[in-house]
Coordinates of C-alpha atoms in Angstrom, one line a residue:
P1 CA -2.7 -40.1 6.5
R2 CA 0.5 -39.5 8.4
L3 CA 3.8 -41.3 8.1
S4 CA 5.4 -41.4 11.5
Y5 CA 8.7 -40.4 10.0
G6 CA 10.8 -41.0 6.9
V7 CA 14.1 -39.8 5.5
I8 CA 13.9 -37.9 2.3
A9 CA 16.7 -39.4 0.4
L10 CA 18.1 -37.1 -2.3
D11 CA 20.5 -39.7 -3.6
D12 CA 20.8 -43.5 -3.9
E13 CA 23.6 -43.7 -1.4
L14 CA 21.5 -42.3 1.4
R15 CA 18.6 -44.5 0.5
R16 CA 20.8 -47.6 0.6
L17 CA 22.2 -46.5 3.9
C18 CA 18.7 -46.1 5.4
D19 CA 17.7 -49.5 4.0
G20 CA 20.7 -51.0 5.7
W21 CA 19.8 -49.5 9.0
G22 CA 16.2 -50.4 8.7
E23 CA 15.1 -46.7 8.6
P24 CA 12.1 -45.7 6.4
A25 CA 13.3 -43.7 3.4
I26 CA 11.5 -41.9 0.6
S27 CA 13.3 -41.5 -2.7
A28 CA 13.1 -37.8 -3.6
R29 CA 13.6 -38.8 -7.3
R30 CA 10.6 -41.1 -7.3
L31 CA 8.5 -38.6 -5.2
L32 CA 9.2 -35.8 -7.7
A33 CA 9.2 -37.9 -10.9
G34 CA 7.3 -36.2 -13.7
G35 CA 8.0 -32.7 -12.4
P36 CA 9.4 -29.7 -14.2
A37 CA 12.8 -29.8 -16.0
S38 CA 14.2 -27.8 -13.1
V39 CA 13.9 -31.0 -10.9
D40 CA 16.2 -33.1 -13.1
A41 CA 18.6 -30.1 -13.4
A42 CA 18.7 -29.8 -9.6
F43 CA 19.4 -33.5 -9.1
A44 CA 22.2 -33.3 -11.7
A45 CA 23.7 -30.2 -10.1
L46 CA 23.4 -31.6 -6.6
G47 CA 25.4 -34.8 -7.2
G48 CA 26.1 -36.4 -3.8
G49 CA 28.1 -35.9 -0.6
Y50 CA 28.2 -32.9 1.7
V51 CA 27.2 -29.7 -0.1
R52 CA 26.6 -27.2 2.8
D53 CA 29.7 -25.2 1.9
E54 CA 28.9 -25.1 -1.8
R55 CA 26.3 -22.3 -2.4
G56 CA 25.1 -23.4 -5.8
K57 CA 24.5 -27.0 -4.8
F58 CA 23.1 -26.1 -1.4
K59 CA 20.5 -23.9 -3.2
Q60 CA 19.5 -26.9 -5.3
L61 CA 19.2 -29.0 -2.2
G62 CA 16.8 -26.4 -0.7
Y63 CA 14.8 -26.3 -3.8
L64 CA 14.3 -30.0 -3.8
K65 CA 13.5 -30.0 -0.1
A66 CA 10.7 -27.4 -0.5
L67 CA 9.4 -29.1 -3.6
A68 CA 9.3 -32.5 -1.9
T69 CA 7.3 -30.8 0.9
A70 CA 4.8 -29.5 -1.6
R71 CA 4.4 -32.9 -3.2
L72 CA 3.8 -34.7 0.2
L73 CA 1.2 -32.1 1.0
E74 CA -0.4 -32.7 -2.4
L75 CA -0.6 -36.4 -1.5
G76 CA -2.5 -35.5 1.7
F77 CA 0.3 -35.8 4.3
D78 CA 0.9 -33.3 7.0
V79 CA 4.7 -32.6 6.9
L80 CA 6.9 -32.0 9.8
L81 CA 10.3 -31.2 8.4
S82 CA 13.2 -32.0 10.6
D83 CA 16.9 -31.8 9.6
A84 CA 19.1 -34.7 10.4
D85 CA 20.9 -32.7 13.0
A86 CA 17.7 -31.8 14.9
V87 CA 17.0 -33.6 18.2
W88 CA 13.4 -34.1 19.6
L89 CA 13.1 -34.3 23.4
G90 CA 9.4 -35.1 23.3
D91 CA 6.4 -35.8 21.1
P92 CA 5.5 -32.6 19.2
W93 CA 2.1 -33.8 17.9
P94 CA 0.0 -32.8 20.9
W95 CA 1.1 -29.2 20.4
I96 CA 1.1 -29.2 16.6
G97 CA -2.1 -31.2 16.2
S98 CA -2.7 -33.8 13.4
R99 CA -5.6 -35.1 11.4
A100 CA -4.2 -38.6 12.3
G101 CA -6.0 -38.3 15.6
G102 CA -5.1 -37.6 19.2
Q103 CA -6.2 -34.7 21.4
P104 CA -4.2 -31.5 21.3
S105 CA -2.5 -30.4 24.5
A106 CA -4.3 -27.8 26.7
D107 CA -1.2 -25.6 26.2
A108 CA -1.3 -25.8 22.4
G109 CA -3.3 -22.6 21.9
D110 CA -4.0 -21.9 18.2
L111 CA -1.1 -24.0 17.0
P112 CA -3.3 -26.9 15.8
L113 CA -5.1 -24.4 13.5
A114 CA -2.1 -23.1 11.7
D115 CA -1.3 -24.0 8.1
V116 CA 2.5 -23.4 8.6
L117 CA 4.5 -23.4 11.8
A118 CA 8.0 -22.1 12.0
S119 CA 10.7 -22.3 14.7
N120 CA 13.9 -20.3 15.4
D121 CA 17.2 -20.9 17.0
M122 CA 16.4 -18.9 20.2
P123 CA 16.3 -21.1 23.2
D124 CA 15.1 -18.2 25.4
L125 CA 11.4 -17.7 24.8
R126 CA 11.7 -14.1 25.8
R127 CA 13.6 -13.4 22.6
D128 CA 11.0 -15.2 20.4
G129 CA 9.9 -12.8 17.7
Q130 CA 12.7 -10.3 18.2
P131 CA 14.1 -8.6 15.1
D132 CA 17.3 -10.6 15.3
S133 CA 15.5 -13.9 15.4
V134 CA 15.7 -16.0 12.2
Y135 CA 13.2 -18.7 11.3
N136 CA 15.0 -22.0 10.8
S137 CA 13.8 -24.0 7.8
G138 CA 15.4 -27.1 9.4
V139 CA 12.3 -27.5 11.6
A140 CA 9.0 -26.5 10.2
F141 CA 5.5 -27.9 10.0
F142 CA 3.1 -27.8 7.0
R143 CA -0.6 -28.9 7.4
A144 CA -2.3 -30.5 4.5
S145 CA -5.8 -29.2 3.7
P146 CA -8.7 -31.6 4.4
G147 CA -10.1 -30.6 1.0
G148 CA -7.2 -32.1 -0.9
R149 CA -4.1 -31.0 -2.9
G150 CA -2.4 -29.6 0.1
G151 CA -4.3 -26.3 0.4
R152 CA -2.5 -23.1 1.5
A153 CA 0.5 -24.9 3.0
R154 CA 1.2 -26.5 -0.4
R155 CA 0.9 -23.1 -2.2
F156 CA 3.4 -21.7 0.3
A157 CA 5.8 -24.6 -0.2
L158 CA 5.6 -24.2 -4.0
E159 CA 6.4 -20.5 -3.8
W160 CA 9.2 -21.3 -1.3
A161 CA 10.7 -23.8 -3.8
N162 CA 10.4 -21.3 -6.7
R163 CA 11.9 -18.4 -4.6
T164 CA 14.7 -20.7 -3.5
L165 CA 15.5 -21.5 -7.1
A166 CA 15.6 -17.8 -8.0
T167 CA 17.4 -16.6 -4.9
G168 CA 20.5 -14.4 -5.0
V169 CA 24.1 -15.6 -5.0
I170 CA 24.3 -15.9 -1.2
G171 CA 20.7 -16.9 -0.7
N172 CA 19.3 -20.4 0.2
D173 CA 16.1 -22.0 1.2
Q174 CA 16.2 -20.5 4.7
T175 CA 16.7 -17.0 3.2
E176 CA 13.6 -17.4 1.2
F177 CA 11.6 -19.1 4.0
N178 CA 12.2 -16.0 6.1
R179 CA 11.4 -13.5 3.3
L180 CA 8.1 -15.3 2.6
L181 CA 7.1 -15.5 6.3
R182 CA 7.9 -11.8 6.7
N183 CA 5.9 -10.8 3.7
R184 CA 8.9 -9.3 1.9
Y185 CA 7.7 -10.0 -1.7
I186 CA 5.0 -8.7 -4.0
D187 CA 2.9 -11.7 -5.1
G188 CA 4.0 -13.1 -8.4
D189 CA 6.9 -10.7 -8.7
Y190 CA 10.2 -12.6 -9.2
S191 CA 12.2 -9.6 -10.5
C192 CA 13.7 -8.9 -7.1
N193 CA 15.9 -11.2 -5.0
R194 CA 18.1 -8.7 -3.3
P195 CA 17.6 -7.1 0.2
E196 CA 17.7 -3.5 -1.2
C197 CA 14.6 -4.0 -3.4
L198 CA 12.5 -6.1 -1.1
A199 CA 9.5 -4.7 0.8
R200 CA 10.3 -3.5 4.2
D201 CA 10.3 -6.2 6.9
P202 CA 7.1 -5.5 9.0
G203 CA 8.6 -7.2 12.0
M204 CA 11.7 -5.2 12.1
Y205 CA 11.6 -2.4 14.6
V206 CA 13.5 0.8 13.5
P207 CA 13.6 3.7 15.9
Y208 CA 12.0 6.9 14.6
S209 CA 15.2 8.8 15.0
A210 CA 17.0 6.4 12.8
E211 CA 14.3 6.5 10.2
W212 CA 14.5 10.3 10.2
V213 CA 18.3 10.3 9.7
C214 CA 18.1 7.7 6.9
D215 CA 15.4 9.7 5.1
G216 CA 17.8 12.7 5.0
G217 CA 15.9 14.7 7.6

């Protein structure tokens, strides 16, 4: 099943606003009902209103966002996350691929086979994948497993949620999204959430001469 689109409403005010505009809204509280105690704590800490400039609250928002993604995957939905400030200039489904039907684009390559698809803020495709590129968690796709319970994408989203909850003082959901995609963590190890103790970024190119100097050679 695939819902065309819906707003994940983290508070009643947004849900009522969507209802007034005739926009489909999903109550995050209802979606995550019966979850761990950290869910209620996150909603209580989040409150309402604009929280982008409040690190603690913004971290809780990211946690709920990732957890809602995992829950939708568990229910069998493919999830295309799109922040409210994202603008789509065309239909992405022919490139992403969906179990809801439709033929993938001839240019889609292996994208319809991926469990998780990420985007970045680089409009120039020649810079895609460069060391200074950052994956943007504001637009990301997660594919539910045909076998049920969300599969690998759901497991990724759950770890994303838990890593976000345990992130450092200046971290947020995008910080952890990038660390996971770049394989910076040891599986199951939550003792480190600081850059200096993470595994080396395999995608970051460091000139040999710089490595030699840093190693004290």
